[in-house]
Tab-separated table of C-alpha atoms and ligand atoms in Angstrom:
chain	number	residue	atom	x	y	z
A	1	MET	CA	0.050	0.309	0.070
A	2	PRO	CA	1.294	3.353	-0.771
A	3	ARG	CA	1.442	5.443	1.973
A	4	LEU	CA	1.682	9.305	2.166
A	5	GLY	CA	1.329	11.281	5.292
A	6	VAL	CA	2.012	15.130	6.880
A	7	LEU	CA	4.297	15.421	9.461
A	8	GLY	CA	3.890	17.769	12.348
A	9	TRP	CA	4.130	18.485	16.005
A	10	PRO	CA	1.307	18.990	16.946
A	11	VAL	CA	-0.454	17.227	13.653
A	12	ALA	CA	-3.399	15.718	15.176
A	13	HIS	CA	-5.961	17.948	13.772
A	14	SER	CA	-4.605	18.550	10.348
A	15	ARG	CA	-7.024	18.848	7.467
A	16	SER	CA	-4.792	17.302	4.968
A	17	PRO	CA	-5.569	13.569	5.563
A	18	ALA	CA	-9.417	14.124	4.939
A	19	MET	CA	-8.196	16.241	1.683
A	20	HIS	CA	-5.654	13.780	0.442
A	21	ASN	CA	-7.653	10.619	1.094
A	22	ALA	CA	-10.789	12.542	-0.685
A	23	ALA	CA	-8.705	13.129	-3.503
A	24	LEU	CA	-6.694	9.923	-4.052
A	25	ALA	CA	-10.395	8.130	-3.863
A	26	GLU	CA	-11.484	10.717	-6.605
A	27	LEU	CA	-8.247	9.453	-8.634
A	28	GLY	CA	-9.198	5.768	-8.310
A	29	LEU	CA	-5.825	5.233	-5.592
A	30	GLN	CA	-7.804	3.365	-3.237
A	31	SER	CA	-4.716	1.238	-2.441
A	32	TRP	CA	-3.253	4.587	-1.343
A	33	HIS	CA	-3.476	6.095	2.417
A	34	TYR	CA	-2.691	9.494	3.851
A	35	GLN	CA	-1.816	9.927	7.557
A	36	ALA	CA	-1.045	12.293	10.036
A	37	LEU	CA	2.474	11.889	11.484
A	38	PRO	CA	2.998	13.241	14.738
A	39	VAL	CA	6.830	13.148	14.996
A	40	PRO	CA	8.491	15.646	18.097
A	41	PRO	CA	11.663	17.806	16.413
A	42	SER	CA	13.986	15.862	18.124
A	43	LEU	CA	12.668	12.570	16.425
A	44	PHE	CA	12.234	14.552	12.933
A	45	ALA	CA	15.147	13.315	10.719
A	46	GLN	CA	15.309	9.786	12.021
A	47	THR	CA	11.580	9.291	11.297
A	48	ALA	CA	11.388	11.059	8.243
A	49	ARG	CA	14.338	8.861	6.958
A	50	ALA	CA	12.605	5.677	7.912
A	51	LEU	CA	10.204	6.701	6.062
A	52	SER	CA	10.311	5.290	2.695
A	53	GLY	CA	11.129	1.604	4.370
A	54	SER	CA	7.325	1.505	5.449
A	55	GLY	CA	6.124	2.110	2.096
A	56	PHE	CA	5.721	6.034	2.119
A	57	ARG	CA	6.328	7.638	-1.226
A	58	GLY	CA	6.358	10.950	-0.055
A	59	ALA	CA	5.163	13.859	3.251
A	60	ASN	CA	3.948	16.769	3.875
A	61	VAL	CA	5.815	18.763	6.753
A	62	THR	CA	4.452	21.384	8.408
A	63	ILE	CA	5.543	23.422	11.824
A	64	PRO	CA	7.659	23.015	13.191
A	65	HIS	CA	10.137	20.901	10.774
A	66	LYS	CA	9.815	23.112	7.129
A	67	LEU	CA	13.366	23.804	7.847
A	68	ALA	CA	14.562	20.731	8.915
A	69	ALA	CA	12.978	19.124	6.115
A	70	LEU	CA	15.074	20.771	3.800
A	71	ALA	CA	18.183	20.123	6.011
A	72	ILE	CA	17.777	16.277	5.874
A	73	ALA	CA	16.715	16.128	1.645
A	74	GLU	CA	19.487	14.572	-0.450
A	75	GLU	CA	17.784	16.620	-3.536
A	76	ALA	CA	15.914	20.196	-3.410
A	77	SER	CA	14.191	22.295	-5.858
A	78	GLU	CA	15.692	25.597	-6.198
A	79	THR	CA	12.179	26.676	-4.930
A	80	ALA	CA	12.923	25.074	-1.595
A	81	LEU	CA	16.271	26.248	-1.471
A	82	SER	CA	15.100	29.795	-2.117
A	83	ILE	CA	12.764	29.909	0.466
A	84	GLY	CA	15.074	27.998	2.947
A	85	ALA	CA	12.109	25.541	3.785
A	86	ALA	CA	10.428	22.751	2.658
A	87	ASN	CA	6.959	21.633	2.950
A	88	THR	CA	6.996	18.633	0.521
A	89	LEU	CA	8.969	15.702	0.955
A	90	THR	CA	9.419	13.151	-1.826
A	91	PHE	CA	10.823	9.253	-1.484
A	92	SER	CA	12.832	7.510	-4.036
A	93	ASP	CA	12.910	3.556	-4.369
A	94	GLY	CA	16.259	3.868	-2.961
A	95	GLY	CA	15.005	5.781	0.086
A	96	ALA	CA	16.784	8.876	-1.407
A	97	ILE	CA	14.957	12.334	-0.332
A	98	ALA	CA	13.629	15.079	-2.636
A	99	ALA	CA	12.429	18.441	-1.083
A	100	ASP	CA	10.039	20.972	-2.534
A	101	ASN	CA	8.413	23.998	-1.639
A	102	THR	CA	4.563	24.263	-2.797
A	103	ASP	CA	3.099	26.865	-0.270
A	104	ALA	CA	4.730	29.574	-2.513
A	105	PRO	CA	3.302	28.227	-5.812
A	106	GLY	CA	0.178	27.327	-4.136
A	107	LEU	CA	-0.286	30.900	-2.704
A	108	ILE	CA	0.210	32.488	-6.179
A	109	ALA	CA	-2.349	29.706	-7.699
A	110	ALA	CA	-4.636	30.069	-4.894
A	111	LEU	CA	-4.772	34.253	-5.367
A	112	ASP	CA	-5.683	33.935	-9.141
A	113	CYS	CA	-5.351	37.616	-9.879
A	114	ALA	CA	-2.544	39.241	-11.713
A	115	LEU	CA	0.542	40.905	-9.770
A	116	GLY	CA	2.182	42.349	-12.041
A	117	ARG	CA	1.232	46.253	-10.607
A	118	LEU	CA	0.097	45.369	-7.345
A	119	ARG	CA	1.624	46.660	-4.161
A	120	VAL	CA	1.228	43.953	-1.553
A	121	LEU	CA	2.219	43.959	2.033
A	122	VAL	CA	3.252	40.776	3.655
A	123	LEU	CA	1.987	40.668	7.642
A	124	GLY	CA	4.477	38.419	9.260
A	125	ALA	CA	8.328	37.090	8.986
A	126	GLY	CA	8.273	33.628	9.916
A	127	GLY	CA	8.062	30.413	7.671
A	128	SER	CA	5.094	31.092	5.836
A	129	ALA	CA	5.589	35.027	5.153
A	130	ARG	CA	8.852	34.187	3.930
A	131	ALA	CA	7.383	31.629	1.051
A	132	ALA	CA	4.767	34.201	0.594
A	133	ALA	CA	7.256	37.260	-0.041
A	134	TRP	CA	9.644	34.815	-2.340
A	135	ALA	CA	6.685	33.589	-4.195
A	136	LEU	CA	5.261	37.343	-4.853
A	137	ARG	CA	8.798	38.517	-5.973
A	138	GLU	CA	9.054	35.583	-8.012
A	139	ALA	CA	5.457	36.011	-9.726
A	140	GLY	CA	6.454	39.889	-10.535
A	141	ALA	CA	4.269	41.913	-8.254
A	142	GLY	CA	4.737	45.445	-8.422
A	143	GLU	CA	6.082	46.221	-5.134
A	144	VAL	CA	6.275	43.554	-1.863
A	145	SER	CA	6.561	45.111	1.531
A	146	VAL	CA	6.890	43.264	4.956
A	147	TRP	CA	5.468	44.038	8.414
A	148	ASN	CA	5.917	42.363	11.308
A	149	ARG	CA	5.312	42.464	15.295
A	150	THR	CA	9.301	42.207	15.781
A	151	ARG	CA	10.441	44.509	13.771
A	152	GLU	CA	14.109	43.544	13.434
A	153	ARG	CA	12.611	39.583	11.846
A	154	ALA	CA	10.524	41.665	8.869
A	155	ARG	CA	14.128	44.003	8.188
A	156	SER	CA	15.789	40.974	8.172
A	157	LEU	CA	13.454	38.794	5.769
A	158	ALA	CA	13.221	41.897	3.425
A	159	ALA	CA	17.361	42.397	3.207
A	160	ASP	CA	17.514	38.330	2.773
A	161	LEU	CA	14.737	38.520	0.002
A	162	GLY	CA	15.656	41.697	-1.825
A	163	VAL	CA	11.734	43.141	-0.750
A	164	ARG	CA	10.552	46.315	1.004
A	165	TYR	CA	10.828	46.349	4.664
A	166	ALA	CA	7.774	48.138	6.335
A	167	GLU	CA	8.036	49.852	9.736
A	168	GLN	CA	4.253	50.607	9.448
A	169	THR	CA	1.189	48.705	8.187
A	170	GLU	CA	0.842	50.771	5.036
A	171	ALA	CA	-1.787	50.770	2.598
A	172	ALA	CA	-1.114	48.351	-0.543
A	173	ASP	CA	-3.639	46.853	-3.444
A	174	LEU	CA	-2.954	43.307	-1.532
A	175	LEU	CA	-2.735	42.257	1.952
A	176	ILE	CA	-1.602	39.171	3.063
A	177	ASN	CA	-1.416	38.260	6.798
A	178	CYS	CA	0.995	34.957	7.244
A	179	THR	CA	0.767	35.597	11.367
A	180	ALA	CA	-0.410	33.426	13.536
A	181	VAL	CA	-3.076	36.123	14.517
A	182	GLY	CA	-6.692	34.224	13.510
A	183	LEU	CA	-5.719	30.768	14.529
A	184	ARG	CA	-7.437	31.580	17.691
A	185	ALA	CA	-10.457	33.691	18.075
A	186	GLU	CA	-9.677	37.057	19.683
A	187	PRO	CA	-12.236	38.858	22.517
A	188	SER	CA	-13.141	41.143	19.694
A	189	GLU	CA	-12.400	42.208	15.912
A	190	ALA	CA	-10.480	45.166	17.109
A	191	ALA	CA	-8.488	43.170	19.646
A	192	ALA	CA	-7.832	40.710	16.668
A	193	LEU	CA	-6.927	43.536	14.399
A	194	ALA	CA	-4.985	45.560	16.954
A	195	LEU	CA	-2.141	42.740	17.009
A	196	LEU	CA	-1.533	43.552	13.354
A	197	GLU	CA	-1.570	47.017	14.206
A	198	LEU	CA	-4.582	47.525	11.965
A	199	ASP	CA	-8.022	48.999	12.370
A	200	ASP	CA	-11.587	49.482	10.776
A	201	GLU	CA	-9.958	52.451	8.749
A	202	LYS	CA	-7.234	51.210	7.814
A	203	LEU	CA	-8.747	48.142	6.497
A	204	GLY	CA	-10.420	49.967	3.825
A	205	GLU	CA	-7.295	50.926	1.955
A	206	TYR	CA	-6.748	46.971	0.965
A	207	GLY	CA	-8.516	45.748	-2.407
A	208	TYR	CA	-7.836	42.379	-1.606
A	209	VAL	CA	-7.157	40.782	1.977
A	210	ALA	CA	-5.714	36.904	1.900
A	211	ASP	CA	-5.389	35.488	5.472
A	212	LEU	CA	-3.286	32.270	5.578
A	213	ALA	CA	-4.839	31.464	8.839
A	214	TYR	CA	-7.779	29.481	9.351
A	215	ARG	CA	-10.020	27.894	11.810
A	216	GLU	CA	-13.221	27.289	12.170
A	217	GLY	CA	-15.678	30.336	10.645
A	218	GLN	CA	-13.940	32.825	9.213
A	219	THR	CA	-11.187	34.984	10.814
A	220	GLU	CA	-11.447	38.480	11.950
A	221	LEU	CA	-9.580	39.687	9.310
A	222	LEU	CA	-11.400	38.487	6.848
A	223	VAL	CA	-14.946	39.288	8.457
A	224	ALA	CA	-13.448	43.179	8.470
A	225	ALA	CA	-12.088	43.075	5.356
A	226	ALA	CA	-15.238	42.064	3.564
A	227	ARG	CA	-17.251	44.506	5.273
A	228	HIS	CA	-14.960	46.985	3.617
A	229	GLY	CA	-16.168	45.424	0.018
A	230	ALA	CA	-12.233	43.470	-0.076
A	231	ARG	CA	-12.096	40.522	-2.149
A	232	THR	CA	-10.889	38.011	0.631
A	233	LEU	CA	-9.158	34.157	0.144
A	234	ASP	CA	-9.072	32.077	3.380
A	235	GLY	CA	-6.308	29.787	4.440
A	236	LEU	CA	-8.281	26.911	3.526
A	237	GLU	CA	-8.093	27.737	-0.459
A	238	VAL	CA	-4.260	28.292	0.122
A	239	LEU	CA	-3.958	24.653	1.932
A	240	VAL	CA	-6.280	23.058	-0.837
A	241	ALA	CA	-3.792	24.728	-3.646
A	242	GLN	CA	-0.671	23.876	-1.784
A	243	GLY	CA	-1.727	20.408	-1.046
A	244	ALA	CA	-2.586	19.678	-4.948
A	245	LEU	CA	0.739	20.811	-5.908
A	246	SER	CA	2.362	17.870	-3.776
A	247	LEU	CA	-0.295	15.369	-4.583
A	248	GLU	CA	0.804	15.727	-8.534
A	249	LEU	CA	4.010	15.710	-7.714
A	250	TRP	CA	3.918	12.320	-6.132
A	251	THR	CA	0.947	10.872	-7.977
A	252	GLY	CA	2.017	12.289	-11.211
A	253	ARG	CA	-1.645	12.764	-12.277
A	254	THR	CA	-4.230	16.025	-11.941
A	255	ALA	CA	-5.101	16.618	-8.347
A	256	PRO	CA	-9.038	16.833	-7.955
A	257	VAL	CA	-9.312	20.667	-6.950
A	258	GLU	CA	-13.057	20.602	-6.023
A	259	VAL	CA	-13.047	17.041	-4.163
A	260	MET	CA	-10.109	18.324	-1.771
A	261	ARG	CA	-11.848	22.081	-1.393
A	262	ALA	CA	-15.165	20.003	-0.310
A	263	ALA	CA	-13.141	17.964	2.067
A	264	VAL	CA	-11.352	20.438	3.602
A	265	ARG	CA	-14.632	22.255	4.205
A	266	SER	CA	-16.854	19.502	5.469
A	267	ARG	CA	-18.227	19.923	9.063
A	268	GLY	CA	-16.233	16.484	9.490
A	269	SER	CA	-12.659	18.092	9.367
A	270	GLU	CA	-14.076	21.385	10.955
A	271	ARG	CA	-12.357	21.439	14.732
A	272	GLY	CA	-12.482	24.565	16.983
A	273	GLY	CA	-9.211	25.603	18.070
A	274	GLU	CA	-6.817	23.873	15.563
A	275	PRO	CA	-3.718	25.062	14.007
A	276	SER	CA	-3.975	26.087	10.396
A	277	GLY	CA	-1.105	25.045	7.908
A	278	PRO	CA	-0.918	21.654	6.420
B	301	NDP	P1	6.171	31.095	12.029
B	301	NDP	O1	6.010	30.556	13.845
B	301	NDP	O2	6.816	31.092	11.176
B	301	NDP	O3	5.616	32.372	12.198
B	301	NDP	C1	4.876	33.184	13.273
B	301	NDP	C2	4.317	34.715	12.765
B	301	NDP	O4	3.379	35.090	13.700
B	301	NDP	C3	5.584	35.455	12.948
B	301	NDP	O5	5.444	36.527	12.125
B	301	NDP	C4	5.239	35.959	14.442
B	301	NDP	O6	5.502	37.543	14.613
B	301	NDP	C5	3.980	36.056	14.374
B	301	NDP	N1	2.865	36.487	15.363
B	301	NDP	C6	2.827	35.345	16.139
B	301	NDP	N2	1.839	35.577	17.211
B	301	NDP	C7	1.213	36.736	17.082
B	301	NDP	C8	0.654	38.219	17.648
B	301	NDP	N3	0.029	37.657	18.891
B	301	NDP	N4	0.495	39.168	17.107
B	301	NDP	C9	1.091	39.535	16.243
B	301	NDP	N5	2.178	38.649	15.500
B	301	NDP	C10	2.201	37.238	15.897
B	301	NDP	O7	4.460	30.229	11.938
B	301	NDP	P2	4.550	30.167	10.221
B	301	NDP	O8	5.113	31.278	8.816
B	301	NDP	O9	4.689	28.822	9.486
B	301	NDP	O10	2.568	30.279	9.714
B	301	NDP	C11	2.131	31.517	10.058
B	301	NDP	C12	0.452	31.212	10.188
B	301	NDP	O11	0.067	31.029	8.600
B	301	NDP	C13	-0.132	30.600	10.799
B	301	NDP	O12	-1.207	30.764	11.199
B	301	NDP	C14	-0.296	28.958	10.223
B	301	NDP	O13	-1.009	28.296	10.680
B	301	NDP	C15	-0.420	29.622	8.250
B	301	NDP	N6	-0.183	28.966	7.490
B	301	NDP	C16	-1.293	28.403	6.732
B	301	NDP	C17	-0.616	27.876	5.995
B	301	NDP	C18	-2.283	27.388	4.560
B	301	NDP	O14	-1.698	26.393	4.115
B	301	NDP	N7	-3.235	27.905	4.846
B	301	NDP	C19	0.410	27.158	5.222
B	301	NDP	C20	1.579	27.777	6.238
B	301	NDP	C21	1.169	28.547	7.301
B	301	NDP	P3	7.072	37.576	15.317
B	301	NDP	O15	8.167	37.661	14.659
B	301	NDP	O16	7.118	39.108	16.472
B	301	NDP	O17	6.701	36.763	16.568
């Protein structure tokens, strides 16, 4: 039985197993199976290296293993190397590990818009902000700026990737939240926006707002953005897009995106307070 999975810590609440198993069934790959693989950081390298011997063809990688996943791979795509992190591992028959990053192209696919002249403001300076800023720069966005609660991290990300550092949250065509704000409900919408140094008035300055964080129901950021008439994109769409690209790498088949979307949005895969990401 060819096996796939998602390595994370914690990972019990991941929606990836439901999403990928629905896709595998739709593709007629009934003998394949995708499962959650909870692995603490201290055991990540040895567990990942052992997977191919247990019939695994590939694995997604989520918090906190994305840097370690790149480090253990024998081969890596240009995208993974440039970002410095991998979210997809593919195991060869001989056990060699190839690393890729589908977070970056997944985000661009999910955004589904012409980026050429857009000013983009990325919120955050962690792994997903890094992938987003790199992807947007590569996709030719008009201007990419990065803001973060801890300024020094945004400064250093901007310098590394050759994008702009934003001292304050500022007006842009596209706003992308790549922080952990939104993962859990805040006491009020204003409180959630304040963590991002935004308020209701400032939110009127963005035509398109994407939030990588997701949980049951919409995040405060997306609720407020929609009220201002902005186009919105939630983290589940990004999850589906990166998952589809990973599945295509492992199976060589076109991913059934509608089936994957329905699986992540079905009530059965919804649990309150779960961490988002693959
Ligand atoms: P990291 O831990 O690498 O980065 C976390 C970021 O969130 C940092 O910029 C941090 O700022 C910021 N942050 C955390 N808490 C707060 C707070 N209370 N107020 C303001 N900023 C805060 O995480 P990732 O980059 O891997 O993930 C970020 C988000 O994106 C998560 O919600 C994750 O679940 C989601 N995600 C979703 C994916 C999807 O497919 N939809 C894929 C990958 C990630 P500081 O530097 O100041 O600590």
